[in-house]
Coordinates of C-alpha atoms in Angstrom, one line a residue:
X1 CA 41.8 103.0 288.9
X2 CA 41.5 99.4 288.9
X3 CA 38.8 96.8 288.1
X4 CA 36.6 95.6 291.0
X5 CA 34.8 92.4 291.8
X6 CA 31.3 93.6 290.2
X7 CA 32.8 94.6 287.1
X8 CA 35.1 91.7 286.2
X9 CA 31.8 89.6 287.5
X10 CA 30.4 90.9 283.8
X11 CA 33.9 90.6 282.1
X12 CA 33.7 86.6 283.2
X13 CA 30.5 86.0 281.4
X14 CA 32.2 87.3 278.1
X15 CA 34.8 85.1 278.4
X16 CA 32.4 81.9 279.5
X17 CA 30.2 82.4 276.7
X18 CA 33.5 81.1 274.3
X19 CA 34.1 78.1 276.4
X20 CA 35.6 75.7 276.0
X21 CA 38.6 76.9 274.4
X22 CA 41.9 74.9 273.4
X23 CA 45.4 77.1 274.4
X24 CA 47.6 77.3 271.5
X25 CA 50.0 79.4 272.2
X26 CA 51.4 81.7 275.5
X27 CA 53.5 84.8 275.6
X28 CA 54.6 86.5 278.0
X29 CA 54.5 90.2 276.4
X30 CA 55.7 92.0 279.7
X31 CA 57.1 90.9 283.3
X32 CA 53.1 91.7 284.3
X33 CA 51.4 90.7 281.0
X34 CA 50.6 87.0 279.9
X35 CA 49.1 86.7 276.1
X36 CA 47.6 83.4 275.6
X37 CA 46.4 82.6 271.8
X38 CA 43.1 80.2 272.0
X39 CA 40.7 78.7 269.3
X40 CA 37.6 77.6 270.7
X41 CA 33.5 77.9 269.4
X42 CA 34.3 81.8 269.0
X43 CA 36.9 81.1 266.6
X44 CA 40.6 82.4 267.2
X45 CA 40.9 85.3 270.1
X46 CA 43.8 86.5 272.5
X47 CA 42.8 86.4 275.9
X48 CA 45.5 89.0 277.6
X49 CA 45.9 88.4 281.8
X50 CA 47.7 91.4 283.4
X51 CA 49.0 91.5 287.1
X52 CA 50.0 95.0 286.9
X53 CA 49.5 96.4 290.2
X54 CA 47.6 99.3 288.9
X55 CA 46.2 98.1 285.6
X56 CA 45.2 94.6 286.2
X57 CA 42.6 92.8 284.1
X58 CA 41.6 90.1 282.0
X59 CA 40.0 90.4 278.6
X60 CA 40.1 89.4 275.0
X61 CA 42.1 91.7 272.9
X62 CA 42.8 92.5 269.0
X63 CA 46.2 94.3 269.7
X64 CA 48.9 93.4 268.7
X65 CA 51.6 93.0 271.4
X66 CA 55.5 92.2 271.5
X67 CA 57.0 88.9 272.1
X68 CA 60.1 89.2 273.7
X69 CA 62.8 86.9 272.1
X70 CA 63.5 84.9 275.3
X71 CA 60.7 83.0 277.6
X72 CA 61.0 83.6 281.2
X73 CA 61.1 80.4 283.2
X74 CA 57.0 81.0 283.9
X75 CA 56.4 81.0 280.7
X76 CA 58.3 77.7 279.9
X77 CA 56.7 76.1 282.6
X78 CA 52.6 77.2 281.3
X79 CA 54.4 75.7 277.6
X80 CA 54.7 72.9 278.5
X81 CA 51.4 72.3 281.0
X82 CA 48.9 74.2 279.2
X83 CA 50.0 73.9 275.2
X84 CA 47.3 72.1 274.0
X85 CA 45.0 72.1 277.0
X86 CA 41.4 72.9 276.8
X87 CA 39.6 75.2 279.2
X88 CA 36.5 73.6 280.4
X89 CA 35.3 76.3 283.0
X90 CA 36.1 79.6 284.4
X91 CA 34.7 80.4 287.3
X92 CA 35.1 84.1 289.6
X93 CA 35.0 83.3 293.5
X94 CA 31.3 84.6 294.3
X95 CA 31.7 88.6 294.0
X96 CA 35.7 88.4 294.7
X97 CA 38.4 89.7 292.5
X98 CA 39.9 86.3 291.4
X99 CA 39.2 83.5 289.5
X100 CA 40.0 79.9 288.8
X101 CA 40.4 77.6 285.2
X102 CA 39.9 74.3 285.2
X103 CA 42.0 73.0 282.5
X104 CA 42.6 69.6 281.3
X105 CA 45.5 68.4 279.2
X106 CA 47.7 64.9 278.3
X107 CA 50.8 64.8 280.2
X108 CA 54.4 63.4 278.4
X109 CA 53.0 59.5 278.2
X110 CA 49.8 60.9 277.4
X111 CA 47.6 60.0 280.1
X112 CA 45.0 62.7 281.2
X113 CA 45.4 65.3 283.8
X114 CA 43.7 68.0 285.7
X115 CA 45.2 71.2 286.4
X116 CA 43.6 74.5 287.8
X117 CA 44.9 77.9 286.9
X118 CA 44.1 80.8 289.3
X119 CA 44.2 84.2 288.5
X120 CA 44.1 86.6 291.2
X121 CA 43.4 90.5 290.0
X122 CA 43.8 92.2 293.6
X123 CA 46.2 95.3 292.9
X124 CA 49.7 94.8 294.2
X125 CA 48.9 91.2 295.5
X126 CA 48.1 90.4 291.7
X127 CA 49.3 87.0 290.4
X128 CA 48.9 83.8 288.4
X129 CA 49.2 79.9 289.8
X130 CA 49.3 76.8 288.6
X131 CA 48.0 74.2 290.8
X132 CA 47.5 70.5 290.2
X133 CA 45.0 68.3 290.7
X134 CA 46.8 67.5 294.2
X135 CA 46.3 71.2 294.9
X136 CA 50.3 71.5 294.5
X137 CA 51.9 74.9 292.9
X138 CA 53.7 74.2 290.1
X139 CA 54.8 77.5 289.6
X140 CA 53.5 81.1 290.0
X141 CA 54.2 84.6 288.4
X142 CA 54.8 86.1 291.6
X143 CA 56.6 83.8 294.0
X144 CA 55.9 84.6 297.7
X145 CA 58.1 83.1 300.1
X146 CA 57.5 81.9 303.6
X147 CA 59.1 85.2 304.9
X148 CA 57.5 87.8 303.1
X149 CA 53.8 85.7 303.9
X150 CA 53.7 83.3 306.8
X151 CA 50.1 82.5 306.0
X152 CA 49.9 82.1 302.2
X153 CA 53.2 80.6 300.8
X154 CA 53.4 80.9 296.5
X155 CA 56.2 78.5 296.1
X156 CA 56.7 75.6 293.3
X157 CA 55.6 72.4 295.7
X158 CA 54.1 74.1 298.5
X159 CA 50.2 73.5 299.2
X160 CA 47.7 76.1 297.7
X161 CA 45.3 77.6 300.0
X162 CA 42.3 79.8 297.8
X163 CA 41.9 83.4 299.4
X164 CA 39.9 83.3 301.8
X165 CA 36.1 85.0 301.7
X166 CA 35.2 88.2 302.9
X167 CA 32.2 87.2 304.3
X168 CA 29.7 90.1 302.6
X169 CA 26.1 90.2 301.0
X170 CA 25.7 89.2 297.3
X171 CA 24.8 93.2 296.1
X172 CA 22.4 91.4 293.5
X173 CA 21.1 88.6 296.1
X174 CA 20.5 91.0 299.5
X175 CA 19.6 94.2 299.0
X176 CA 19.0 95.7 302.5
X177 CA 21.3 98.5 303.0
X178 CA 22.1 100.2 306.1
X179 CA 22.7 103.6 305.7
X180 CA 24.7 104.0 308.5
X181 CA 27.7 101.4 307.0
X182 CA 29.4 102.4 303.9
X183 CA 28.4 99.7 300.5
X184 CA 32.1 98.9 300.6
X185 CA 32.1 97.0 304.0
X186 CA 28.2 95.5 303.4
X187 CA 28.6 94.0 299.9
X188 CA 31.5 92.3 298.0
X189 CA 32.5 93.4 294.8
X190 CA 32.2 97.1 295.7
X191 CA 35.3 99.6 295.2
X192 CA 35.2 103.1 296.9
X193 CA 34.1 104.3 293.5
X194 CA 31.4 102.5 292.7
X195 CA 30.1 102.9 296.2
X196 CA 30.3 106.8 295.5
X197 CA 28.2 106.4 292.5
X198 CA 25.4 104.3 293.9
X199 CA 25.3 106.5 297.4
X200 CA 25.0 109.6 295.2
X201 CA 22.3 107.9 293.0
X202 CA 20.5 107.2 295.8
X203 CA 20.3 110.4 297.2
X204 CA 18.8 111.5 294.6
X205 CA 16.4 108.8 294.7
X206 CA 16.6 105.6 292.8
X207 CA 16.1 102.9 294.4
X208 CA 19.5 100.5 295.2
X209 CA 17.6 97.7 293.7
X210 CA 16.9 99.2 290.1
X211 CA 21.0 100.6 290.7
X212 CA 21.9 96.6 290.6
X213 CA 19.5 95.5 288.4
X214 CA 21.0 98.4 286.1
X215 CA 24.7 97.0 286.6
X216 CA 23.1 93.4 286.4
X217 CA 21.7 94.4 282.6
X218 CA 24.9 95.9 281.8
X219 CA 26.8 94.9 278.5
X220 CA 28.4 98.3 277.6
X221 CA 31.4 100.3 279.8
X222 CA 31.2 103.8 280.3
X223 CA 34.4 106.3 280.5
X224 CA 34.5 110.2 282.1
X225 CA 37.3 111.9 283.4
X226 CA 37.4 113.1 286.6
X227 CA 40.6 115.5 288.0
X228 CA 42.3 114.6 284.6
X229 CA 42.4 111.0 285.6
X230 CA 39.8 108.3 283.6
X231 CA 37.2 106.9 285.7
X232 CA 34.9 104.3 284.5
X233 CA 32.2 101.0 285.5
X234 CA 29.5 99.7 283.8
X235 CA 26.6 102.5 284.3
X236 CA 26.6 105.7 283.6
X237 CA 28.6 107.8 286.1
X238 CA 26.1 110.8 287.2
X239 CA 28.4 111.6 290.0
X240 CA 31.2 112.9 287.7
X241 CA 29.2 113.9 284.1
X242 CA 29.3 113.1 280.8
X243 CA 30.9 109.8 279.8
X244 CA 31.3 108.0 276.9
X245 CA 30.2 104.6 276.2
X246 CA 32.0 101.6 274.7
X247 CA 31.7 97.6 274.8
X248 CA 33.1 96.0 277.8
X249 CA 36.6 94.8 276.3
X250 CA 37.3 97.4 273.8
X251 CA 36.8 100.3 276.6
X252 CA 38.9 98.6 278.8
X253 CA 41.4 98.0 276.2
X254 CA 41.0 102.1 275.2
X255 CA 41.8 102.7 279.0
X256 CA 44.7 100.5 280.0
X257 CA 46.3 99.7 276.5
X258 CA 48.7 102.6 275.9
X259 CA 49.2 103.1 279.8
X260 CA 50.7 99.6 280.4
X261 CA 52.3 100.2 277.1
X262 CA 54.8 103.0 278.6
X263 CA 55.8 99.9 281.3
X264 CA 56.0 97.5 278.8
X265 CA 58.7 100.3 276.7
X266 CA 60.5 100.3 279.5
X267 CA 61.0 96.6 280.3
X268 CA 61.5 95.2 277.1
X269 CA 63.3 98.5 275.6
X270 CA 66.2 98.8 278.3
X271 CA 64.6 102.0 279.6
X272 CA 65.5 104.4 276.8
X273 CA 63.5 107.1 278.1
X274 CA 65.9 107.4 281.2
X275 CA 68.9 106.9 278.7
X276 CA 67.4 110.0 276.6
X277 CA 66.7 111.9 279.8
X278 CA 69.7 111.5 281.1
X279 CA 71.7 112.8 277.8
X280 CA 69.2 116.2 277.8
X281 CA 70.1 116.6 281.1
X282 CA 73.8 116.3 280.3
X283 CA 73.8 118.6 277.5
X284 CA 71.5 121.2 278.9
X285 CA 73.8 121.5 281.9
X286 CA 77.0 121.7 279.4
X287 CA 75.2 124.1 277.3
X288 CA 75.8 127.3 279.9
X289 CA 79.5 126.3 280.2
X290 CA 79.9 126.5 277.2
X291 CA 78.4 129.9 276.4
X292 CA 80.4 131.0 279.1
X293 CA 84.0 130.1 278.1
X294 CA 82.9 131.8 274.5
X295 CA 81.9 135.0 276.2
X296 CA 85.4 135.1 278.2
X297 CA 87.5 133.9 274.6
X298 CA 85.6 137.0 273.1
X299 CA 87.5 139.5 275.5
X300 CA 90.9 137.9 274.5
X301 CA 92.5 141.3 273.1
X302 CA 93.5 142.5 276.4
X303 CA 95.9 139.7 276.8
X304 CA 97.4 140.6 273.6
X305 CA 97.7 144.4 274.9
X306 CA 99.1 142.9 278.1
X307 CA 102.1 140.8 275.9
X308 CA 102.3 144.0 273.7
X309 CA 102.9 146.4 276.4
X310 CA 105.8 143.9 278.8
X311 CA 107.6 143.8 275.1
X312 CA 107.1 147.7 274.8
X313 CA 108.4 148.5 278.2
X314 CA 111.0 145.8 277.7
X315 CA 110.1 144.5 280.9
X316 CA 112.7 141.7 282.3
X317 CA 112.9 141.8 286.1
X318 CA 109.7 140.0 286.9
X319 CA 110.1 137.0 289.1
X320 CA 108.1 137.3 292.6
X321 CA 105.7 139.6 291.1
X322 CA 102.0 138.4 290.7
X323 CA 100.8 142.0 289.3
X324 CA 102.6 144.9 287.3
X325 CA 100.9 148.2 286.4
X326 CA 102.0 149.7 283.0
X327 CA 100.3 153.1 280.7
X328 CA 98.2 151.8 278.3
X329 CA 99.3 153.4 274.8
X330 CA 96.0 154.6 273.8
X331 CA 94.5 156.4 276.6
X332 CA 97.8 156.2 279.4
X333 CA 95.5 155.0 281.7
X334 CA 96.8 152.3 284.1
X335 CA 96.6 148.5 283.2
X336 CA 96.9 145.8 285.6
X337 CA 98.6 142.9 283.9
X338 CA 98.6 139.6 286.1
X339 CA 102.2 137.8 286.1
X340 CA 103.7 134.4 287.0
X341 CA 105.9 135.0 289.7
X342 CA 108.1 132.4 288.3
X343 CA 108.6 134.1 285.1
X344 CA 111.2 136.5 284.1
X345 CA 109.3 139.7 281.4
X346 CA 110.1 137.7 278.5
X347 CA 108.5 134.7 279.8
X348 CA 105.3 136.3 281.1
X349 CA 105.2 138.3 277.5
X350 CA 105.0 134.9 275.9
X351 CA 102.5 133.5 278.5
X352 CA 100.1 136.0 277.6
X353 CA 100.7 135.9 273.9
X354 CA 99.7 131.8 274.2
X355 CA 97.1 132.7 276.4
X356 CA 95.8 135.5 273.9
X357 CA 96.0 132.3 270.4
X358 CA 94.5 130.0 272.8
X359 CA 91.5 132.6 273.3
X360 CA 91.5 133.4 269.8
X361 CA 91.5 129.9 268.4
X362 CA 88.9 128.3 270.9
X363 CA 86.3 131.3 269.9
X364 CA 86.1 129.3 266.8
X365 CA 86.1 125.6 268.9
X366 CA 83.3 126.9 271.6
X367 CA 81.0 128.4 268.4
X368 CA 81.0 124.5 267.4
X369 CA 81.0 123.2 270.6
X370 CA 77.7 125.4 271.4
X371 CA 76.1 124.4 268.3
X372 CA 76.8 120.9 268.7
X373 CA 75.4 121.1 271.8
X374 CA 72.3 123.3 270.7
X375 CA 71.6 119.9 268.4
X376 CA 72.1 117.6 270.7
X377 CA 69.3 119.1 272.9
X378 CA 67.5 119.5 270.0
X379 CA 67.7 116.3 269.0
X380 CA 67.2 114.2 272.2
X381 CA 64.1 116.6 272.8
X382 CA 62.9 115.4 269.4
X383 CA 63.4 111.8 271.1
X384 CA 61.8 112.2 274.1
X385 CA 58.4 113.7 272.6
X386 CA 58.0 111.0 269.8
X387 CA 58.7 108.5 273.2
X388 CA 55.3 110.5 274.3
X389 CA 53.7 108.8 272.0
X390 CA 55.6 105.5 270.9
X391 CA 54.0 102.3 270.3
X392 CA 56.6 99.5 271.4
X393 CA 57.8 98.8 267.7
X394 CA 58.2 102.2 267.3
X395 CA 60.2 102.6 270.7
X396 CA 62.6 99.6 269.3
X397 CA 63.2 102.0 265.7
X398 CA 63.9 104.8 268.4
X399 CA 66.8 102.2 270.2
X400 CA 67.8 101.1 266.5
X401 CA 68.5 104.6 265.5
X402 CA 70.1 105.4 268.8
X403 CA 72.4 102.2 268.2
X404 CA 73.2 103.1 264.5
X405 CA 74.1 107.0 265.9
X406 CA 76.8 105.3 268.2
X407 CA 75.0 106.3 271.4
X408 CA 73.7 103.4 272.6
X409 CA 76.0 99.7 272.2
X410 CA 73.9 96.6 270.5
X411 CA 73.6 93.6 272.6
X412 CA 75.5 90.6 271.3
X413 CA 72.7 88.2 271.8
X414 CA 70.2 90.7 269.7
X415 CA 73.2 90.9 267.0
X416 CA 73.2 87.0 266.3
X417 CA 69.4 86.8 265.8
X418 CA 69.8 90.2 263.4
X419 CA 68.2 89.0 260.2
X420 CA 70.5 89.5 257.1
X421 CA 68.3 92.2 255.1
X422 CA 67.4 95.4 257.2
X423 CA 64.1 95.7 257.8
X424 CA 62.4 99.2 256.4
X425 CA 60.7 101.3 259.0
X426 CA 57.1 101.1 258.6
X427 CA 55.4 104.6 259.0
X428 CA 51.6 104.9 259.0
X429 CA 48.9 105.4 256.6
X430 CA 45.2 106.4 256.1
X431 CA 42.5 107.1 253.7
X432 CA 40.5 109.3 254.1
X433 CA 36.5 109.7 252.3
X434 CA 38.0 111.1 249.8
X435 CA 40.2 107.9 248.8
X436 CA 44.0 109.9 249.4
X437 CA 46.5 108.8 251.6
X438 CA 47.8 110.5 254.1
X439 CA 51.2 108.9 255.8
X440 CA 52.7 109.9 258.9
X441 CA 56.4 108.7 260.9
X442 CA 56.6 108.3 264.6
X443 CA 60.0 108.7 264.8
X444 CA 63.3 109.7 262.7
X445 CA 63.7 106.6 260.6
X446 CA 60.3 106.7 259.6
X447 CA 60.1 110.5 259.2
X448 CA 63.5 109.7 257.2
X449 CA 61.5 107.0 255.5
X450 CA 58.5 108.6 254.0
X451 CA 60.0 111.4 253.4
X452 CA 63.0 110.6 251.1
X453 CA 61.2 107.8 249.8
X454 CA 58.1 109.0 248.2
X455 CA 56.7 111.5 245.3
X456 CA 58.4 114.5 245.2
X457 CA 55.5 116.3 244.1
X458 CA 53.3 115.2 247.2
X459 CA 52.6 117.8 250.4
X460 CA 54.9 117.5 253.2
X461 CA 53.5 118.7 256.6
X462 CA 55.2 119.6 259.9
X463 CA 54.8 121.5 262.8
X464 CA 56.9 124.4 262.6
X465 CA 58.9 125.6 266.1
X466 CA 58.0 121.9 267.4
X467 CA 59.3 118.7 266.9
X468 CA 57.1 116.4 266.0
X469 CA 55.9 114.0 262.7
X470 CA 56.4 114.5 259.4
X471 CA 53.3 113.9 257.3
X472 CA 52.8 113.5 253.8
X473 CA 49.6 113.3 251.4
X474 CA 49.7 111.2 248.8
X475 CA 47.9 113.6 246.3
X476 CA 49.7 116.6 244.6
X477 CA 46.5 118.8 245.0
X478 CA 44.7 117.8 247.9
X479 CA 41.7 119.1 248.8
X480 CA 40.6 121.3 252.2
X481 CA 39.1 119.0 254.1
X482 CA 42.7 116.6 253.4
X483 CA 45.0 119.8 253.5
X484 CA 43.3 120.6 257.4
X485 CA 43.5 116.6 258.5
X486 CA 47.0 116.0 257.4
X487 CA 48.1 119.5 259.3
X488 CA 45.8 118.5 262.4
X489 CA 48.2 114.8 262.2
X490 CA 51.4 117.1 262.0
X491 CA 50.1 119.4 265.3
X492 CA 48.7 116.1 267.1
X493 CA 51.6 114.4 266.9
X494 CA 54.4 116.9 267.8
X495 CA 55.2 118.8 271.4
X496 CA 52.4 121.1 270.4
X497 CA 49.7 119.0 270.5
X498 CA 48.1 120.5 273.7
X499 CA 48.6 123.7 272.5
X500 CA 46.0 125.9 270.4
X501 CA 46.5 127.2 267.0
X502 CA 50.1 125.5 266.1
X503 CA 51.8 126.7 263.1
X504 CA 52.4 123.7 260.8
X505 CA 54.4 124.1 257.5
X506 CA 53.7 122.5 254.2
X507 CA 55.3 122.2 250.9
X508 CA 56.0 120.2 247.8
X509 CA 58.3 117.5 248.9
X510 CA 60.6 118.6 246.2
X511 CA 61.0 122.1 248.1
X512 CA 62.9 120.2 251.3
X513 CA 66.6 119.7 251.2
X514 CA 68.8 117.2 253.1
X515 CA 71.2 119.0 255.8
X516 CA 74.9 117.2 255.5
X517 CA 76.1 115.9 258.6
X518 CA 72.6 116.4 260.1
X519 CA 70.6 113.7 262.9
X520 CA 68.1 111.5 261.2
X521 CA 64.7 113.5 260.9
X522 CA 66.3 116.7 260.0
X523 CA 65.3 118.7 256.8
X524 CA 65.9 122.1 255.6
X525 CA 62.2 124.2 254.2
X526 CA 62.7 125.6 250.9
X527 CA 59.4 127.6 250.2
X528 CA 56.5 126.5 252.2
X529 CA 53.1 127.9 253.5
X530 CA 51.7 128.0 256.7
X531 CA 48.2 126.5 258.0
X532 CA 46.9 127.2 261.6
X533 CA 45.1 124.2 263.7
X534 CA 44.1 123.2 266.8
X535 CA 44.7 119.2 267.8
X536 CA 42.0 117.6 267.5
X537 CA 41.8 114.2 269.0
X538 CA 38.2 113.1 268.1
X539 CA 39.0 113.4 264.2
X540 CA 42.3 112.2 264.2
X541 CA 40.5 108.8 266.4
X542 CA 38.0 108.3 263.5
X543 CA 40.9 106.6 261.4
X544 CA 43.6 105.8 264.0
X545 CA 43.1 103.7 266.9
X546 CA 44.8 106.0 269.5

């Protein structure tokens, strides 16, 4: 679900109210996401601009965001015309869902220019454009060539031409509504969903004009669910049930953060979910091979019966056959031994010998094979649920680790900037009322790292019969309330964490043993105890920021 006109109409006013602002800084966190670090009366703030197709917005932020190492050309370009600049006005296009900056800055010899920057937050068609003051693109996030547009060209040099109106009612200006006509085709600003809420709000009878003087009033955002997906505006939605309510940019930030997060993985992590879905694919399908060339090794005695009985017979004559029937010596029944036709006895005797060490000697090579694979699965499994729930620094410790494991190769550029000291992973930590710490990883090298790397005599948590994060309380005696929130981290964070009553494991940290040879986040439970939880989401939310 996307923002509409009405509701980025009270996201501009939050933004206004800072003006004006001097740009210090632009990133380009994503190929849809444009960071831009500003100082202005509100102090410092980062106003994030995304173009997403699905989760376009604008808003300030306090998270913290990736900077990828290299500036696209866009972003070189915004550098060097808007470094510096101060934004005097921002202004939305009546009830549209676009807006324009007007910016001034000093150009190379210093003299002082006019630039506008449009932002356009209209799903797919989503963009940013810098114009100058002779209405010229200088460049655009989304070029559009002549070809794919005949009427609206976004080309460096071409002539900018605004979107055009759509030629509805101001909702909070005229508020004569025909029945008849769905909202979304009267008034501007008005998405299908919003329109369903005001319809059904009016059927029960309130009046459209306390609806939009409702909206108008407005400073908070509210969130429900509805068919598993979040839906949300700025007044309560009665149409779908109960809804939560949370300031304008940190609900927005609470709905789109972690979503555009997963696109953001993928862009700027070289897609290693596909790489680790690929490899569990490969290895599940190798697994049932396997288990089948074991089960047909097992049954390799009746090719030594078959050698022992051509050498018992003292058969000789065998070229042309393919099949000779001797008595078996314990039973005389009749055994069918298959021969190369090629072959004389003597050489299909020793054929079936080789065949029978070759058999014998790969039962021990397929028991390893199998349980190599077995950990692979289990290991890439492991992967693909902490990606679940990855931030993007943790995603990159994921890649490192896959790198260091020999599974995934290390770009050359990326090796030149390597700094010279390795860089610890950094796991995360809470306090709780109490004043104890409870840390948790998100993925093997921080598992690895708090877990090797901290008292021995603390409590060690982990889901048991899922993978998941190890967690660890910083107390050697914790108390209930602690022992249940650390065990409700471990069942949260794991594969189990939409399940009900997950086992989770705890124990002394002195109690868990390294396994030699093993994959990073792999330990081995001396004696441990067991505590039964079900996730909970609204605790765990109270000290993390999910």
């Amino acid at each position: 679900m996307a923002l509409d006109g009405i509701l980025l109409s009270k996201l501009i006013p939050e933004i206004q109210a800072t003006l004006p602002f001097r740009i210090q800084k632009i990133y380009m966190t994503s190929q849809t996401e444009l960071l831009l670090q500003t100082h202005g009366t509100a102090g410092k703030k980062q106003l994030l601009i995304s173009t997403h197709s699905v989760y376009n917005r604008i808003l300030f932020t306090n998270r913290s965001y990736p900077t990828p190492n290299e500036p696209s050309n866009f972003v070189m370009v915004l550098r060097k015309y808007l470094e510096g600049s101060i934004v005097e006005k921002i202004q939305q296009a009546e009830l549209d869902r676009w807006m324009v900056f007007d910016i001034r800055h000093h150009n190379e010899i210093g003299d002082l220019e006019y630039l506008k920057l449009y932002v356009e937050l209209m799903g797919k068609y989503a963009n940013v454009i810098l114009v100058n003051a002779q209405n010229r693109i200088i460049d655009a996030m989304k070029r559009i060539p002549p070809f794919e547009n005949s009427r609206r060209t976004i080309q460096a040099g071409a002539e900018f031409s605004e979107t055009p109106s759509q030629d509805k009612k101001n909702p909070f200006i005229e508020q004569n509504v025909d029945m008849n006509i769905s909202l979304t085709k009267q008034f501007s600003g008005f998405s299908p969903f919003l329109a369903k809420e005001v319809e059904y709000r009016m059927s029960k009878g309130q009046s459209f004009h306390s609806i939009m003087e409702e909206i108008s009033n407005s400073k908070s955002i509210f969130i429900a669910n509805s068919d598993n997906e979040p839906v949300f505006h700025c007044i309560e939605l009665t149409s779908v049930g109960p809804c939560k309510e949370y300031p304008l940019f940190e609900g927005i930030d609470i709905l789109y953060f972690h979503r555009e997060e997963k696109e953001r993985i993928k862009q700027l992590s070289g897609d290693i979910q596909h790489f680790i879905t690929r490899q569990l694919k490969h290895q599940s399908t190798k697994l049932p091979r396997l288990i089948e060339e074991y089960e047909a090794a097992k049954d390799c005695d009746k090719w030594r019966e078959y050698g022992d009985l051509l050498y018992a017979y003292q058969i000789t004559d065998t070229k042309g056959l393919k099949e000779i029937t001797l008595n078996s010596f314990v039973d005389d029944a009749p055994v069918h031994i298959p021969l190369d036709p090629k072959l004389d006895g003597k050489g299909n005797a020793r054929k079936v010998f080789q065949k029978y060490n070759k058999l014998k000697k790969g039962q021990v090579y397929l028991q390893e094979q199998i349980q190599l694979c077995q950990m692979e699965i289990d290991y890439f499994s492991g992967l693909s649920e902490q990606l679940k729930y990855a931030d993007f620094e943790t995603a990159m410790e994921i890649r490192e680790e896959l790198v260091k494991q020999g599974y995934l190769f290390e770009k050359e550029k990326v090796k030149k900037k390597k700094k010279k000291k390795d860089v610890s992973p950094s796991y995360t930590t809470i306090t709780t009322e109490q004043g104890i710490s409870i840390s948790f990883g998100k993925n093997n090298l921080q598992n690895d790292a708090l877990t090797w790397h901290t008292k021995k005599s603390n409590i060690w948590f982990h889901t048991k019969d899922y993978h998941g994060s190890h967690v660890v309380v910083h107390d050697d005696n914790p108390d209930e309330y602690t022992m249940r929130l650390a065990a409700n981290i471990a069942a949260y964070f794991s594969a189990g964490r939409m399940s009900s009553s997950v086992p989770v494991a705890y124990c002394p940290i002195k109690n868990l043993k390294k396994i030699p040879g093993a994959k990073p986040g792999m330990v081995e439970l001396g004696k441990y105890k067991m505590i039964y939880i079900d996730p909970d989401e609204e605790q765990i939310n109270q000290y993390i920021k999910l």
